[in-house]
Structures are given as C-alpha cells and as structure tokens.
Amino acid sequence: MKQDKTSTLSETELYDALLNTLNSLREKPKEPHLLATGICQRVGWRETYKKCYGISEAPAIQLEKIDTYISTLKAARKAWSALPKETRELLGEFIASSDSTLLPNQTIAKLSSVFYSDKSKLNEWRTNGLAHVDSWGSELEMLDLLLESATQIRGTIIVKLVRADSTHIGLVANIASVCEDHGIKISSKPRSVFTKIILTVFPDMLDPSNLIKNAISIRKLATDQYKSAPV
C-alpha cells in the first residue's frame, strides 16, 4: 500500500478514532489517551521525516541491494582465503604494476609492500577464514574495510526503513514499540488488539496481517543489527 499521505485521517480524527477503539476493548490499556497520543506522534513524525528528507528509493529496496553487496563481498573474501599462499603474495605485486588505477603511484606502492600477520589485533569476525593464513596484504584489508562500512550502512538503512518506508512497515514497527510500552501484545492475528489499532490508523486497509508480520521482522533486524558480526 503506497500513498503520499500516511493516514487518510486528520490528526484530530485519528486521535478520536484511536481513543474510541481503545475504549471499546474488553480489557482497556492503561491511560488510553497517552497511547493514542503516542501513536499519533509516530504518524506525525513519519510525515515530518518524509517532508524533510524525502524518499529517493524505498528503504526496503535499499536494504535488498545492500544485502546483495554484502553477500558479494563475503563471497570475494571467501574466494580470497581459498587462494594458495603464493597466489595471494602475487596479488600485491600486480597491485604495484597496475596502470589503470587513479591512485597515486606512492599509494599503490605502499599497498603492495605492506603485509600483516598479527591476528590478535583483529576483531573476532575478521579472523574467519584465516586459520591457514599466516600473513596477508592490503587486498584483504580493503575487502574487510568495504565489508565493515557496508554493514554499518545497512544499519542506517534499517533505521530509515523503520522511520519512513513507503509501504508503512517502518511506521507499524514504531507503533508496535509504543503499544508494547502500554502492555499490548504485538500480533498479526485478525482479532488481536494490535490489528484493530493498525486498522484504525489505516481505515482503508483490508488485511494488515502481512504488513504486521514484516514490521515484526524489521524490529528484530533493528534489534539484532549491532549484535551480529559482519562475517
């Protein structure tokens, strides 16, 4: 569901509709007016974010592309570690003889002449695949630098996805956080309280179950982002 405006309701209409929904529940949440206000704030924040930063490409698509990039870097790293020792050592020599790079000669000379061997200084994820490698050159350092930066960018994209994805996944994830703070269980079941809340925010939506499931997954991604290693 892609539209320019997040909700078809005005801020006042949305607040009143949410309050009616919350007060009609068999087990009302504590301070329903604060919950309704919190949800309205998240909807408003999303609109403000869109106006200030825009959405050049859906963050979900950006996430898919950066994941492909990361997978490619991991595959290149795995292929590098499978090379025979003499081949890995030759890579440095061919870096020095490159006539196509725009890097200064002194830079490529430095890249080709420096080797590393102290694994104790590496982050744990960087030791993956190096069990049989005694030393390595700048090519692995550059690969790992690209991989680390791509992983950090992935975290930024996830934050963007939570804030402003055009499919509403991010907004639903944020609403879920507010609801959990008020003791509401996050569920995609048709009769769940959370589903009723989402249908109040998006009154034209017929079935939000897949949207809610995707939002739950995105929340897990955001939570796990800085716990996982790049490799």
Tab-separated table of C-alpha atoms in Angstrom:
chain	number	residue	atom	x	y	z
A	1	MET	CA	0.000	0.000	0.000
A	2	LYS	CA	1.807	3.066	-1.219
A	3	GLN	CA	0.387	6.554	-0.844
A	4	ASP	CA	1.636	10.112	-0.316
A	5	LYS	CA	-0.168	10.632	2.982
A	6	THR	CA	0.440	8.167	5.776
A	7	SER	CA	-3.160	8.051	7.050
A	8	THR	CA	-6.367	9.172	5.348
A	9	LEU	CA	-7.482	10.662	8.679
A	10	SER	CA	-6.505	14.069	10.009
A	11	GLU	CA	-4.559	14.189	13.269
A	12	THR	CA	-7.686	15.004	15.288
A	13	GLU	CA	-9.748	12.358	13.509
A	14	LEU	CA	-7.031	9.767	14.060
A	15	TYR	CA	-6.760	10.576	17.771
A	16	ASP	CA	-10.533	10.337	18.258
A	17	ALA	CA	-10.741	7.098	16.269
A	18	LEU	CA	-7.899	5.531	18.264
A	19	LEU	CA	-9.468	6.582	21.547
A	20	ASN	CA	-12.788	5.041	20.504
A	21	THR	CA	-11.042	1.802	19.530
A	22	LEU	CA	-9.062	1.606	22.768
A	23	ASN	CA	-12.059	2.421	24.971
A	24	SER	CA	-14.159	-0.231	23.242
A	25	LEU	CA	-11.757	-3.039	24.174
A	26	ARG	CA	-12.802	-5.580	26.773
A	27	GLU	CA	-9.516	-5.017	28.561
A	28	LYS	CA	-8.623	-1.374	28.148
A	29	PRO	CA	-4.935	-0.402	28.228
A	30	LYS	CA	-3.781	1.886	30.991
A	31	GLU	CA	-4.041	5.558	30.033
A	32	PRO	CA	-5.538	5.016	26.550
A	33	HIS	CA	-5.295	8.748	25.841
A	34	LEU	CA	-1.491	8.572	26.194
A	35	LEU	CA	-1.331	5.550	23.904
A	36	ALA	CA	-3.467	7.327	21.294
A	37	THR	CA	-1.232	10.391	21.573
A	38	GLY	CA	1.908	8.269	21.181
A	39	ILE	CA	0.589	6.610	18.032
A	40	CYS	CA	-0.431	9.958	16.551
A	41	GLN	CA	3.067	11.273	17.285
A	42	ARG	CA	4.629	8.393	15.328
A	43	VAL	CA	2.373	9.086	12.369
A	44	GLY	CA	3.280	12.785	12.567
A	45	TRP	CA	6.998	12.048	12.830
A	46	ARG	CA	6.822	9.917	9.710
A	47	GLU	CA	5.170	12.745	7.782
A	48	THR	CA	7.791	15.216	9.026
A	49	TYR	CA	10.614	12.860	8.065
A	50	LYS	CA	9.197	12.432	4.564
A	51	LYS	CA	8.892	16.210	4.098
A	52	CYS	CA	12.412	16.926	5.381
A	53	TYR	CA	14.332	14.073	3.765
A	54	GLY	CA	12.074	12.609	1.123
A	55	ILE	CA	12.309	9.006	-0.056
A	56	SER	CA	14.511	8.610	-3.140
A	57	GLU	CA	14.007	4.862	-3.160
A	58	ALA	CA	12.021	2.651	-0.822
A	59	PRO	CA	14.319	1.673	2.076
A	60	ALA	CA	13.174	-1.940	1.677
A	61	ILE	CA	14.679	-1.901	-1.837
A	62	GLN	CA	17.828	-0.220	-0.496
A	63	LEU	CA	18.111	-2.957	2.129
A	64	GLU	CA	17.813	-5.648	-0.541
A	65	LYS	CA	20.574	-4.024	-2.611
A	66	ILE	CA	22.997	-3.531	0.287
A	67	ASP	CA	22.422	-7.160	1.319
A	68	THR	CA	23.389	-8.234	-2.200
A	69	TYR	CA	26.508	-6.053	-1.983
A	70	ILE	CA	27.455	-7.527	1.405
A	71	SER	CA	26.914	-11.072	0.133
A	72	THR	CA	29.187	-10.340	-2.818
A	73	LEU	CA	31.939	-9.003	-0.542
A	74	LYS	CA	31.653	-12.061	1.692
A	75	ALA	CA	31.948	-14.317	-1.365
A	76	ALA	CA	35.036	-12.400	-2.540
A	77	ARG	CA	36.588	-12.727	0.909
A	78	LYS	CA	35.893	-16.465	0.958
A	79	ALA	CA	37.426	-16.837	-2.515
A	80	TRP	CA	40.488	-14.856	-1.420
A	81	SER	CA	41.050	-17.073	1.620
A	82	ALA	CA	40.887	-20.166	-0.640
A	83	LEU	CA	43.768	-18.954	-2.835
A	84	PRO	CA	47.153	-20.677	-2.473
A	85	LYS	CA	49.710	-18.727	-0.448
A	86	GLU	CA	51.910	-17.974	-3.468
A	87	THR	CA	48.923	-16.591	-5.378
A	88	ARG	CA	47.932	-14.305	-2.509
A	89	GLU	CA	51.515	-12.989	-2.363
A	90	LEU	CA	51.494	-12.306	-6.103
A	91	LEU	CA	48.396	-10.140	-5.757
A	92	GLY	CA	50.498	-7.445	-4.097
A	93	GLU	CA	52.981	-7.407	-6.960
A	94	PHE	CA	50.238	-6.951	-9.521
A	95	ILE	CA	48.694	-4.143	-7.475
A	96	ALA	CA	52.020	-2.327	-7.794
A	97	SER	CA	52.106	-2.776	-11.561
A	98	SER	CA	48.576	-1.525	-12.196
A	99	ASP	CA	48.305	1.062	-14.985
A	100	SER	CA	44.541	1.583	-14.728
A	101	THR	CA	44.107	2.922	-11.195
A	102	LEU	CA	43.790	6.632	-10.455
A	103	LEU	CA	45.545	6.183	-7.114
A	104	PRO	CA	48.948	7.895	-6.853
A	105	ASN	CA	51.992	5.699	-7.504
A	106	GLN	CA	53.201	6.111	-3.937
A	107	THR	CA	49.846	4.861	-2.658
A	108	ILE	CA	49.801	1.661	-4.727
A	109	ALA	CA	53.463	1.088	-3.910
A	110	LYS	CA	52.576	1.253	-0.228
A	111	LEU	CA	49.570	-1.049	-0.717
A	112	SER	CA	51.689	-3.669	-2.447
A	113	SER	CA	54.565	-3.648	0.040
A	114	VAL	CA	52.792	-3.907	3.398
A	115	PHE	CA	51.888	-7.288	4.897
A	116	TYR	CA	50.128	-8.108	8.157
A	117	SER	CA	50.298	-11.163	10.414
A	118	ASP	CA	49.158	-10.215	13.933
A	119	LYS	CA	45.730	-11.831	14.239
A	120	SER	CA	45.470	-10.824	17.905
A	121	LYS	CA	44.713	-7.265	16.792
A	122	LEU	CA	41.769	-8.319	14.618
A	123	ASN	CA	38.124	-8.153	15.594
A	124	GLU	CA	36.680	-11.630	16.015
A	125	TRP	CA	34.725	-11.559	12.738
A	126	ARG	CA	37.897	-10.778	10.800
A	127	THR	CA	39.605	-13.983	11.891
A	128	ASN	CA	37.016	-16.009	9.969
A	129	GLY	CA	38.728	-17.910	7.147
A	130	LEU	CA	42.239	-17.031	8.293
A	131	ALA	CA	43.068	-20.259	10.140
A	132	HIS	CA	45.513	-21.360	7.430
A	133	VAL	CA	46.678	-17.848	6.501
A	134	ASP	CA	49.979	-16.741	8.038
A	135	SER	CA	50.047	-13.254	6.526
A	136	TRP	CA	48.013	-11.096	4.218
A	137	GLY	CA	48.319	-7.914	2.218
A	138	SER	CA	46.311	-4.770	1.686
A	139	GLU	CA	43.789	-6.527	-0.550
A	140	LEU	CA	42.210	-8.238	2.474
A	141	GLU	CA	42.365	-5.029	4.475
A	142	MET	CA	40.468	-3.246	1.699
A	143	LEU	CA	37.911	-6.062	1.402
A	144	ASP	CA	37.248	-6.035	5.128
A	145	LEU	CA	37.072	-2.246	5.185
A	146	LEU	CA	34.392	-2.341	2.479
A	147	LEU	CA	32.545	-5.100	4.318
A	148	GLU	CA	32.571	-3.282	7.632
A	149	SER	CA	31.396	0.003	6.135
A	150	ALA	CA	28.632	-1.781	4.195
A	151	THR	CA	27.434	-3.444	7.398
A	152	GLN	CA	27.295	-0.053	9.121
A	153	ILE	CA	25.391	1.419	6.176
A	154	ARG	CA	22.955	-1.480	6.447
A	155	GLY	CA	22.187	-0.389	9.997
A	156	THR	CA	21.482	3.152	8.771
A	157	ILE	CA	19.118	1.814	6.113
A	158	ILE	CA	17.256	-0.235	8.726
A	159	VAL	CA	16.755	2.904	10.820
A	160	LYS	CA	15.462	4.683	7.708
A	161	LEU	CA	13.157	1.764	6.995
A	162	VAL	CA	11.719	1.979	10.497
A	163	ARG	CA	11.115	5.709	10.045
A	164	ALA	CA	9.870	6.220	6.539
A	165	ASP	CA	9.303	3.179	4.364
A	166	SER	CA	6.612	3.860	1.762
A	167	THR	CA	4.947	0.507	2.451
A	168	HIS	CA	4.263	1.567	6.083
A	169	ILE	CA	6.370	-1.277	7.509
A	170	GLY	CA	8.523	1.147	9.487
A	171	LEU	CA	5.590	3.081	10.902
A	172	VAL	CA	3.873	-0.117	12.036
A	173	ALA	CA	7.139	-1.181	13.693
A	174	ASN	CA	7.254	2.120	15.565
A	175	ILE	CA	3.600	1.853	16.567
A	176	ALA	CA	4.372	-1.646	17.854
A	177	SER	CA	7.028	-0.191	20.171
A	178	VAL	CA	4.522	2.297	21.603
A	179	CYS	CA	1.894	-0.411	22.081
A	180	GLU	CA	4.334	-2.725	23.849
A	181	ASP	CA	5.145	0.071	26.286
A	182	HIS	CA	1.428	0.071	27.145
A	183	GLY	CA	1.248	-3.681	27.627
A	184	ILE	CA	-0.309	-4.589	24.283
A	185	LYS	CA	0.817	-7.845	22.685
A	186	ILE	CA	2.044	-7.464	19.101
A	187	SER	CA	0.208	-9.956	16.925
A	188	SER	CA	-0.908	-10.230	13.301
A	189	LYS	CA	-3.987	-12.283	14.177
A	190	PRO	CA	-7.175	-10.721	12.744
A	191	ARG	CA	-8.884	-10.303	16.144
A	192	SER	CA	-5.819	-9.075	18.045
A	193	VAL	CA	-5.835	-5.672	19.717
A	194	PHE	CA	-2.809	-4.612	17.702
A	195	THR	CA	-4.512	-5.470	14.410
A	196	LYS	CA	-7.506	-3.351	15.469
A	197	ILE	CA	-5.166	-0.443	16.180
A	198	ILE	CA	-3.456	-0.735	12.788
A	199	LEU	CA	-6.837	-0.885	11.029
A	200	THR	CA	-7.785	2.310	12.885
A	201	VAL	CA	-4.650	4.055	11.630
A	202	PHE	CA	-5.257	2.710	8.110
A	203	PRO	CA	-9.057	2.501	7.779
A	204	ASP	CA	-8.854	1.694	4.046
A	205	MET	CA	-6.644	-1.355	4.588
A	206	LEU	CA	-8.418	-4.703	4.225
A	207	ASP	CA	-5.869	-7.117	5.714
A	208	PRO	CA	-2.792	-5.815	7.569
A	209	SER	CA	-1.523	-9.255	8.637
A	210	ASN	CA	1.419	-9.412	6.194
A	211	LEU	CA	2.321	-5.790	6.954
A	212	ILE	CA	2.392	-6.553	10.678
A	213	LYS	CA	4.489	-9.703	10.139
A	214	ASN	CA	7.010	-7.706	8.083
A	215	ALA	CA	7.115	-4.988	10.749
A	216	ILE	CA	7.837	-7.587	13.424
A	217	SER	CA	10.721	-8.889	11.293
A	218	ILE	CA	12.102	-5.383	10.782
A	219	ARG	CA	12.012	-4.726	14.532
A	220	LYS	CA	14.035	-7.887	15.075
A	221	LEU	CA	16.521	-6.772	12.401
A	222	ALA	CA	16.927	-3.407	14.080
A	223	THR	CA	17.406	-5.045	17.485
A	224	ASP	CA	19.950	-7.571	16.212
A	225	GLN	CA	21.851	-5.181	13.911
A	226	TYR	CA	24.691	-4.281	16.256
A	227	LYS	CA	24.828	-7.721	17.852
A	228	SER	CA	25.811	-9.500	14.653
A	229	ALA	CA	29.293	-9.601	13.131
A	230	PRO	CA	29.853	-8.551	9.505
A	231	VAL	CA	31.018	-12.069	8.585
